[in-house]
Amino acid sequence: FSTMFRDKEYILTKEGLLFNVLGYEHPPGRVACHLRYVENEKRSDSYQQAVTFLLAKHPAYVDSGFISVATEDIVECFRPDESLRGIFDNEHRSSVQSSAVELTEFLSKQLLIPRESFGVTDSLCWGGAHDDSDVDLVVYDAANARKILDAEFRLFELPELTLFPQSIFVTPHEPVMEDAEFAQLC
């Protein structure tokens, strides 16, 4: 594995626990993360609830009160940019994968961001997406992120955006956003 782990990547442990990587700075020999799946079941726990669960069942994944995985315990790392490339290369995409490709191409064209600067995270990243899944995109490079932030609501006013299935636009859980705020954003 690369010694650099990036925010929004997913790592799988030898016990089958799936974590998402948090941030870019990690303890020596470990990866700071948050527990997301246990035995293919999604966990919506708060960070503290995940710490409590791990202390009881898998204490090696808590170090000084923080969740982290030793690099030798990682059996696979799912990287957003590599996962999106795999979706682009797949000729037999699911509907949510097709939405990810179309949304990436749309944003790339509208904002003049190279397609290679995008990635998919969450279930699309690690291969657990189904037709009801949303599309979680990430963009790499500060200049590209600035283009998205500078676009503000302009993108949502474009008629092409209505061509995407509304199921890919879901209210984020963190930060908490009221339905009315999310509707206004969209």
Coordinates of C-alpha atoms in Angstrom, one line a residue:
F1 CA 0.0 0.0 0.0
S2 CA 1.0 3.6 -0.5
T3 CA 2.1 5.1 2.7
M4 CA -0.1 8.1 2.1
F5 CA -3.8 7.6 2.9
R6 CA -6.2 10.4 1.9
D7 CA -9.5 11.6 3.3
K8 CA -12.5 9.8 1.9
E9 CA -10.6 6.6 1.0
Y10 CA -11.9 3.3 2.5
I11 CA -9.9 0.6 4.1
L12 CA -10.8 -3.0 4.7
T13 CA -9.2 -4.9 7.6
K14 CA -8.4 -8.6 7.9
E15 CA -11.5 -8.9 10.2
G16 CA -13.7 -7.5 7.4
L17 CA -14.3 -4.2 9.0
L18 CA -14.6 -1.3 6.6
F19 CA -13.4 2.2 7.7
N20 CA -13.4 5.5 5.9
V21 CA -10.1 7.5 6.2
L22 CA -10.3 10.8 8.0
G23 CA -7.9 13.6 7.0
Y24 CA -4.4 13.5 5.7
E25 CA -2.4 13.3 8.9
H26 CA -2.1 10.0 10.6
P27 CA -0.4 8.5 13.7
P28 CA 2.9 6.7 12.8
G29 CA 2.1 3.3 11.3
R30 CA -1.6 3.9 11.6
V31 CA -4.5 5.4 9.6
A32 CA -7.0 7.8 11.3
C33 CA -10.5 6.7 10.3
H34 CA -14.1 6.0 11.3
L35 CA -15.9 2.7 11.3
R36 CA -18.6 2.4 8.6
Y37 CA -19.4 -1.3 8.0
V38 CA -19.3 -4.4 10.1
E39 CA -20.1 -7.7 8.3
N40 CA -21.5 -5.8 5.4
E41 CA -23.9 -3.9 7.6
K42 CA -23.8 -0.1 7.6
R43 CA -23.0 1.6 10.9
S44 CA -24.5 5.1 11.4
D45 CA -22.9 5.4 14.8
S46 CA -21.5 8.6 16.1
Y47 CA -17.7 8.6 16.4
Q48 CA -17.9 8.0 20.2
Q49 CA -20.4 5.1 19.7
A50 CA -18.0 3.6 17.2
V51 CA -15.1 4.0 19.7
T52 CA -17.2 2.2 22.4
F53 CA -18.1 -0.6 20.0
L54 CA -14.5 -1.1 18.9
L55 CA -13.2 -1.1 22.5
A56 CA -15.6 -3.9 23.3
K57 CA -15.1 -6.0 20.1
H58 CA -11.8 -4.9 18.4
P59 CA -9.8 -2.8 20.9
A60 CA -6.7 -2.8 18.6
Y61 CA -8.5 -0.2 16.5
V62 CA -8.6 2.4 19.2
D63 CA -5.5 4.2 20.2
S64 CA -5.5 6.9 22.8
G65 CA -9.3 7.3 22.4
F66 CA -9.1 7.7 18.7
I67 CA -10.0 5.2 15.9
S68 CA -7.1 4.2 13.8
V69 CA -6.0 1.1 12.0
A70 CA -2.4 -0.2 11.9
T71 CA -1.2 -0.4 8.3
E72 CA -0.4 -4.1 8.7
D73 CA -4.0 -4.8 9.5
I74 CA -5.2 -3.3 6.1
V75 CA -6.0 -5.9 3.4
E76 CA -7.4 -3.5 0.8
C77 CA -7.6 0.2 0.2
F78 CA -10.3 1.7 -2.0
R79 CA -9.3 5.0 -3.5
P80 CA -11.9 7.4 -4.9
D81 CA -10.0 8.3 -8.1
E82 CA -9.1 4.7 -8.9
S83 CA -12.7 3.6 -8.3
L84 CA -14.1 6.3 -10.6
R85 CA -11.6 5.3 -13.3
G86 CA -12.9 1.7 -12.9
I87 CA -16.4 2.9 -13.4
F88 CA -15.5 4.8 -16.5
D89 CA -13.8 1.7 -17.9
N90 CA -16.7 -0.6 -17.1
E91 CA -19.0 -1.0 -20.2
H92 CA -21.8 -2.6 -18.1
R93 CA -22.5 0.1 -15.6
S94 CA -25.4 0.1 -13.1
S95 CA -27.7 3.1 -13.1
V96 CA -26.0 4.8 -10.2
Q97 CA -22.6 4.2 -11.8
S98 CA -23.9 5.8 -15.0
S99 CA -25.1 8.7 -13.0
A100 CA -21.7 9.1 -11.5
V101 CA -20.1 9.1 -14.9
E102 CA -22.6 11.6 -16.3
L103 CA -22.3 13.9 -13.3
T104 CA -18.5 13.8 -13.4
E105 CA -18.5 14.6 -17.2
F106 CA -21.1 17.4 -16.6
L107 CA -19.0 19.0 -13.8
S108 CA -15.8 18.6 -15.7
K109 CA -17.2 20.4 -18.7
Q110 CA -19.0 23.1 -16.8
L111 CA -16.2 24.0 -14.5
L112 CA -13.2 23.1 -16.7
I113 CA -11.9 20.6 -14.2
P114 CA -10.0 17.6 -15.6
R115 CA -12.1 14.4 -15.3
E116 CA -9.1 12.7 -13.7
S117 CA -9.4 15.2 -10.7
F118 CA -12.6 13.6 -9.6
G119 CA -13.3 10.4 -7.6
V120 CA -16.2 8.6 -6.0
T121 CA -16.4 7.8 -2.3
D122 CA -18.7 5.8 0.0
S123 CA -20.5 2.8 -1.5
L124 CA -19.4 3.6 -5.1
C125 CA -15.8 3.7 -3.9
W126 CA -15.7 0.3 -2.3
G127 CA -18.2 -1.4 -4.6
G128 CA -21.2 -1.7 -2.4
A129 CA -23.5 0.7 -4.3
H130 CA -27.0 -0.3 -5.5
D131 CA -29.5 1.4 -7.7
D132 CA -30.8 3.5 -4.7
S133 CA -27.4 4.7 -3.7
D134 CA -26.4 8.4 -4.0
V135 CA -23.4 9.6 -5.8
D136 CA -20.6 11.0 -3.5
L137 CA -18.0 12.8 -5.6
V138 CA -14.7 14.1 -4.4
V139 CA -12.5 16.6 -6.3
Y140 CA -8.7 16.7 -5.9
D141 CA -6.5 19.9 -5.9
A142 CA -7.2 23.1 -4.1
A143 CA -7.7 25.0 -7.4
N144 CA -10.4 22.6 -8.5
A145 CA -12.1 22.8 -5.2
R146 CA -12.1 26.6 -5.5
K147 CA -13.8 26.3 -8.9
I148 CA -16.6 24.3 -7.4
L149 CA -17.0 26.7 -4.4
D150 CA -16.9 29.7 -6.7
A151 CA -19.7 28.3 -8.9
E152 CA -22.0 28.5 -5.8
F153 CA -25.6 27.9 -6.9
R154 CA -25.0 28.6 -10.6
L155 CA -24.8 24.9 -11.4
F156 CA -28.2 24.1 -9.9
E157 CA -29.8 26.7 -12.2
L158 CA -28.6 24.9 -15.4
P159 CA -31.4 23.0 -17.1
E160 CA -29.1 20.0 -17.7
L161 CA -29.1 19.2 -14.0
T162 CA -32.7 18.2 -14.1
L163 CA -31.7 15.3 -16.4
F164 CA -30.1 13.5 -13.4
P165 CA -32.2 11.3 -11.3
Q166 CA -33.2 13.1 -8.1
S167 CA -32.3 10.1 -6.1
I168 CA -28.6 10.9 -6.4
F169 CA -29.1 14.2 -4.6
V170 CA -29.7 13.4 -0.9
T171 CA -29.6 15.5 2.2
P172 CA -26.2 15.2 3.9
H173 CA -26.1 13.8 7.4
E174 CA -23.1 15.8 8.4
P175 CA -23.3 18.7 8.7
V176 CA -26.9 18.4 9.5
M177 CA -29.1 20.2 7.0
E178 CA -32.8 20.8 7.2
D179 CA -34.9 19.6 4.2
A180 CA -35.8 23.2 3.3
E181 CA -32.2 24.3 3.3
F182 CA -31.3 21.3 1.1
A183 CA -34.2 22.0 -1.3
Q184 CA -33.0 25.6 -1.6
L185 CA -29.4 24.5 -2.2
C186 CA -30.6 22.2 -5.0

